[in-house]
Amino acid sequence: MSNTELFDLLDLARPAEDRSSLQARFCESMESWEPAQHHNSIVGWAQRHRRPVITVNFDENLSLAVKARRQWLGKFSTDYYPWNCYFSDISVSDPKSEFAIWHAHGMMHYKRSIRLGLTHYMGSAQRARQWVYGSHGLRALAKNLETSWRGANSWLEVLFFCPLVIFGFSFSKDETFLRWLFLERARLQKIAPALKAQTWFVDVPKNGSLHRKPFFEGLQMQYVVAESYEDIYENPAWKF
């Protein structure tokens, strides 16, 4: 079964009177984690070049690596969907062009934001769909090349409009939310070609994703193969 199904079954198996949070217990297991060298290298590159980073990790090793502080772009929204919360060494005004670390699947500090079960992912998709397809949503505005939408102060702005290099992410069957978002990104670029930004998906052969190459190419992603994880995470290019 998928990881999301496993989490939902564990949640269902708890006694009805158990009001504890599996998300909180999951976060407790990460409290002792510390940044590794590749965290320092990758986020250090992004900080020097003032590029945004979207991570699907819950831990805060990337922000700890450069001592970035937690901030909000605009007003506090909700600890359940803190999509306009980020980590940076500066106060950000434009997510597309400034260095910040964004957590797409939630973060340890806001335990209720952690996306683990299928219900969590469906909730995120439902929320984002209103922003994309609503009467004043992104798709309606993009037809006229207007991009001042509800998600402009969140990590969704980065995902829809920035050139992206994707690595360490498998697009597995668990990733119902982000797979849908990338499909919407491709649809948006079809509606408004002027908004198109390049995307590279970096894969390692042993991941076994080669058979999914047509999927990536259908999303207008350039499929790049690295020989090993070391070629990605220990690449000398991160030093520049």
Tab-separated table of C-alpha atoms in Angstrom:
chain	number	residue	atom	x	y	z
A	1	MET	CA	0.000	0.000	0.000
A	2	SER	CA	1.077	3.608	-0.373
A	3	ASN	CA	2.441	5.619	2.550
A	4	THR	CA	-0.670	7.790	2.581
A	5	GLU	CA	-2.913	4.719	2.860
A	6	LEU	CA	-0.748	3.363	5.679
A	7	PHE	CA	-1.046	6.606	7.647
A	8	ASP	CA	-4.834	6.717	7.234
A	9	LEU	CA	-5.136	3.095	8.390
A	10	LEU	CA	-2.980	3.829	11.459
A	11	ASP	CA	-5.193	6.797	12.197
A	12	LEU	CA	-8.342	4.695	11.839
A	13	ALA	CA	-6.920	2.007	14.139
A	14	ARG	CA	-6.588	4.384	17.092
A	15	PRO	CA	-9.218	4.111	19.843
A	16	ALA	CA	-12.018	6.657	19.473
A	17	GLU	CA	-11.054	8.267	22.791
A	18	ASP	CA	-7.436	8.778	21.678
A	19	ARG	CA	-7.118	12.508	20.927
A	20	SER	CA	-3.352	12.469	20.377
A	21	SER	CA	-1.914	13.617	17.070
A	22	LEU	CA	0.007	11.223	14.844
A	23	GLN	CA	1.419	14.280	13.106
A	24	ALA	CA	2.892	15.522	16.399
A	25	ARG	CA	4.364	12.110	17.159
A	26	PHE	CA	5.834	12.008	13.659
A	27	CYS	CA	7.498	15.389	14.240
A	28	GLU	CA	8.967	14.241	17.561
A	29	SER	CA	11.026	11.668	15.687
A	30	MET	CA	12.744	14.475	13.735
A	31	GLU	CA	13.579	16.811	16.610
A	32	SER	CA	17.205	15.641	16.873
A	33	TRP	CA	17.938	15.912	13.152
A	34	GLU	CA	20.737	18.256	12.102
A	35	PRO	CA	21.823	19.601	8.688
A	36	ALA	CA	24.238	17.492	6.642
A	37	GLN	CA	26.844	18.792	4.209
A	38	HIS	CA	24.509	18.584	1.216
A	39	HIS	CA	21.965	20.767	3.025
A	40	ASN	CA	24.625	23.440	3.472
A	41	SER	CA	25.796	23.156	-0.140
A	42	ILE	CA	22.419	23.279	-1.852
A	43	VAL	CA	20.721	25.941	0.240
A	44	GLY	CA	23.969	27.921	0.312
A	45	TRP	CA	23.888	28.044	-3.501
A	46	ALA	CA	20.254	29.196	-3.439
A	47	GLN	CA	21.036	31.869	-0.867
A	48	ARG	CA	23.998	33.263	-2.839
A	49	HIS	CA	21.986	33.369	-6.063
A	50	ARG	CA	18.790	34.555	-4.300
A	51	ARG	CA	16.705	31.681	-5.655
A	52	PRO	CA	13.597	30.237	-3.997
A	53	VAL	CA	13.534	26.646	-2.750
A	54	ILE	CA	10.461	24.440	-2.371
A	55	THR	CA	10.950	21.364	-0.220
A	56	VAL	CA	8.573	18.497	0.505
A	57	ASN	CA	10.499	17.657	3.679
A	58	PHE	CA	8.946	18.423	7.051
A	59	ASP	CA	12.197	18.963	8.931
A	60	GLU	CA	13.937	22.337	9.040
A	61	ASN	CA	17.465	21.220	8.149
A	62	LEU	CA	17.593	23.461	5.078
A	63	SER	CA	16.791	26.592	7.072
A	64	LEU	CA	19.044	25.558	9.952
A	65	ALA	CA	21.928	25.173	7.496
A	66	VAL	CA	21.930	28.924	6.768
A	67	LYS	CA	20.277	30.157	9.976
A	68	ALA	CA	17.215	31.359	8.061
A	69	ARG	CA	14.364	32.558	10.261
A	70	ARG	CA	10.684	31.718	9.977
A	71	GLN	CA	8.525	34.549	8.610
A	72	TRP	CA	5.152	35.215	7.000
A	73	LEU	CA	4.505	36.971	3.698
A	74	GLY	CA	1.479	39.037	4.601
A	75	LYS	CA	-0.741	38.139	7.520
A	76	PHE	CA	-0.725	34.869	9.429
A	77	SER	CA	-3.190	32.626	7.613
A	78	THR	CA	-3.558	29.249	9.317
A	79	ASP	CA	-1.254	26.741	10.959
A	80	TYR	CA	-3.066	24.039	8.978
A	81	TYR	CA	-2.130	25.517	5.592
A	82	PRO	CA	0.814	27.870	6.262
A	83	TRP	CA	1.462	28.328	2.558
A	84	ASN	CA	2.639	31.933	2.951
A	85	CYS	CA	5.111	31.002	5.697
A	86	TYR	CA	8.764	30.764	4.681
A	87	PHE	CA	12.336	30.722	5.997
A	88	SER	CA	14.845	33.329	4.838
A	89	ASP	CA	17.566	35.745	5.914
A	90	ILE	CA	15.457	38.655	4.623
A	91	SER	CA	11.815	39.679	4.479
A	92	VAL	CA	10.485	38.547	1.109
A	93	SER	CA	8.063	40.560	-1.007
A	94	ASP	CA	8.174	38.556	-4.275
A	95	PRO	CA	8.437	34.757	-3.870
A	96	LYS	CA	9.564	34.309	-7.498
A	97	SER	CA	12.705	36.416	-7.309
A	98	GLU	CA	13.965	36.226	-3.720
A	99	PHE	CA	15.659	33.581	-1.621
A	100	ALA	CA	13.286	31.716	0.656
A	101	ILE	CA	12.658	28.125	1.699
A	102	TRP	CA	9.027	27.059	1.326
A	103	HIS	CA	7.500	23.849	2.739
A	104	ALA	CA	4.886	22.450	0.363
A	105	HIS	CA	3.862	19.541	2.616
A	106	GLY	CA	3.997	21.339	5.942
A	107	MET	CA	6.659	21.981	8.560
A	108	MET	CA	7.562	20.722	12.011
A	109	HIS	CA	6.794	24.018	13.746
A	110	TYR	CA	3.141	23.803	12.670
A	111	LYS	CA	2.402	20.165	13.317
A	112	ARG	CA	-1.131	20.313	11.949
A	113	SER	CA	0.300	21.353	8.589
A	114	ILE	CA	2.097	18.019	8.088
A	115	ARG	CA	0.654	16.184	5.075
A	116	LEU	CA	0.772	12.433	5.688
A	117	GLY	CA	-2.560	10.841	4.831
A	118	LEU	CA	-4.657	10.810	1.694
A	119	THR	CA	-7.211	12.986	3.475
A	120	HIS	CA	-4.481	15.581	4.038
A	121	TYR	CA	-3.482	15.572	0.373
A	122	MET	CA	-7.084	15.815	-0.783
A	123	GLY	CA	-7.604	18.762	1.547
A	124	SER	CA	-4.615	20.557	0.048
A	125	ALA	CA	-5.835	19.898	-3.491
A	126	GLN	CA	-9.312	21.139	-2.612
A	127	ARG	CA	-7.900	24.369	-1.172
A	128	ALA	CA	-5.561	24.994	-4.102
A	129	ARG	CA	-8.251	24.200	-6.670
A	130	GLN	CA	-10.343	27.113	-5.416
A	131	TRP	CA	-7.367	29.410	-5.945
A	132	VAL	CA	-6.733	28.072	-9.460
A	133	TYR	CA	-10.290	27.582	-10.762
A	134	GLY	CA	-12.335	30.079	-8.716
A	135	SER	CA	-14.146	33.017	-10.330
A	136	HIS	CA	-11.069	35.174	-9.739
A	137	GLY	CA	-8.668	32.246	-9.897
A	138	LEU	CA	-5.345	31.908	-11.611
A	139	ARG	CA	-6.632	30.330	-14.840
A	140	ALA	CA	-9.151	33.101	-15.488
A	141	LEU	CA	-6.573	35.802	-14.850
A	142	ALA	CA	-3.802	34.136	-16.835
A	143	LYS	CA	-5.798	34.311	-20.068
A	144	ASN	CA	-5.224	38.072	-19.916
A	145	LEU	CA	-1.681	37.600	-18.563
A	146	GLU	CA	-2.840	38.886	-15.173
A	147	THR	CA	-1.074	37.084	-12.351
A	148	SER	CA	-2.188	38.971	-9.248
A	149	TRP	CA	-3.982	36.013	-7.733
A	150	ARG	CA	-4.715	34.647	-4.282
A	151	GLY	CA	-1.630	32.428	-4.238
A	152	ALA	CA	0.792	35.222	-5.160
A	153	ASN	CA	2.087	35.388	-1.565
A	154	SER	CA	2.712	31.647	-1.274
A	155	TRP	CA	4.990	28.888	-2.552
A	156	LEU	CA	2.414	28.233	-5.285
A	157	GLU	CA	3.658	31.399	-6.998
A	158	VAL	CA	7.090	29.803	-7.292
A	159	LEU	CA	5.742	26.472	-8.521
A	160	PHE	CA	3.579	28.011	-11.257
A	161	PHE	CA	5.861	30.734	-12.594
A	162	CYS	CA	9.546	29.997	-11.898
A	163	PRO	CA	11.976	27.840	-13.863
A	164	LEU	CA	12.292	24.682	-11.782
A	165	VAL	CA	14.967	22.049	-11.226
A	166	ILE	CA	13.341	19.049	-9.541
A	167	PHE	CA	15.432	16.445	-7.730
A	168	GLY	CA	14.989	14.138	-4.765
A	169	PHE	CA	11.313	13.879	-5.677
A	170	SER	CA	9.871	10.800	-7.338
A	171	PHE	CA	6.344	11.784	-8.414
A	172	SER	CA	5.263	8.499	-6.823
A	173	LYS	CA	1.652	7.402	-6.417
A	174	ASP	CA	1.660	9.016	-2.964
A	175	GLU	CA	2.142	12.468	-4.451
A	176	THR	CA	-1.429	13.119	-5.547
A	177	PHE	CA	-1.304	16.827	-4.650
A	178	LEU	CA	1.914	17.888	-6.342
A	179	ARG	CA	1.328	15.707	-9.393
A	180	TRP	CA	-1.964	17.551	-9.886
A	181	LEU	CA	-0.257	20.923	-9.422
A	182	PHE	CA	2.319	20.147	-12.109
A	183	LEU	CA	-0.465	19.121	-14.464
A	184	GLU	CA	-2.116	22.483	-13.758
A	185	ARG	CA	1.195	24.243	-14.385
A	186	ALA	CA	1.357	22.597	-17.837
A	187	ARG	CA	-2.270	23.512	-18.564
A	188	LEU	CA	-1.627	27.107	-17.531
A	189	GLN	CA	1.358	27.351	-19.866
A	190	LYS	CA	-0.769	25.971	-22.691
A	191	ILE	CA	-3.406	28.654	-22.088
A	192	ALA	CA	-0.817	31.430	-21.778
A	193	PRO	CA	2.466	30.429	-23.514
A	194	ALA	CA	4.033	33.730	-22.428
A	195	LEU	CA	4.057	32.386	-18.866
A	196	LYS	CA	6.039	29.298	-19.785
A	197	ALA	CA	9.143	28.596	-17.688
A	198	GLN	CA	11.550	25.705	-18.186
A	199	THR	CA	11.469	22.658	-15.944
A	200	TRP	CA	14.127	19.985	-15.497
A	201	PHE	CA	13.456	16.678	-13.741
A	202	VAL	CA	16.696	15.061	-12.541
A	203	ASP	CA	16.512	11.304	-12.091
A	204	VAL	CA	18.856	8.512	-11.022
A	205	PRO	CA	18.645	5.236	-13.013
A	206	LYS	CA	18.101	3.014	-9.980
A	207	ASN	CA	14.960	4.978	-9.148
A	208	GLY	CA	13.293	3.137	-12.007
A	209	SER	CA	11.485	6.230	-13.300
A	210	LEU	CA	12.702	5.902	-16.879
A	211	HIS	CA	9.416	4.282	-17.933
A	212	ARG	CA	7.695	7.498	-16.799
A	213	LYS	CA	9.719	9.659	-19.160
A	214	PRO	CA	6.679	10.221	-21.448
A	215	PHE	CA	4.810	11.614	-18.420
A	216	PHE	CA	7.543	14.148	-17.704
A	217	GLU	CA	7.865	15.096	-21.349
A	218	GLY	CA	4.088	15.467	-21.576
A	219	LEU	CA	4.399	18.066	-18.838
A	220	GLN	CA	7.064	19.843	-20.937
A	221	MET	CA	9.800	18.818	-18.505
A	222	GLN	CA	13.316	18.084	-19.668
A	223	TYR	CA	14.260	14.641	-18.357
A	224	VAL	CA	17.851	14.591	-17.068
A	225	VAL	CA	19.663	11.459	-15.865
A	226	ALA	CA	22.395	11.596	-13.213
A	227	GLU	CA	24.522	8.499	-12.713
A	228	SER	CA	24.240	8.562	-8.921
A	229	TYR	CA	22.912	10.585	-5.997
A	230	GLU	CA	26.463	11.822	-5.421
A	231	ASP	CA	26.360	13.436	-8.859
A	232	ILE	CA	23.409	15.486	-7.620
A	233	TYR	CA	24.071	16.217	-3.958
A	234	GLU	CA	27.875	16.413	-4.089
A	235	ASN	CA	28.134	18.201	-7.411
A	236	PRO	CA	30.879	20.887	-7.421
A	237	ALA	CA	28.438	23.299	-9.103
A	238	TRP	CA	26.769	23.951	-5.724
A	239	LYS	CA	29.953	25.760	-4.621
A	240	PHE	CA	29.615	28.536	-7.197
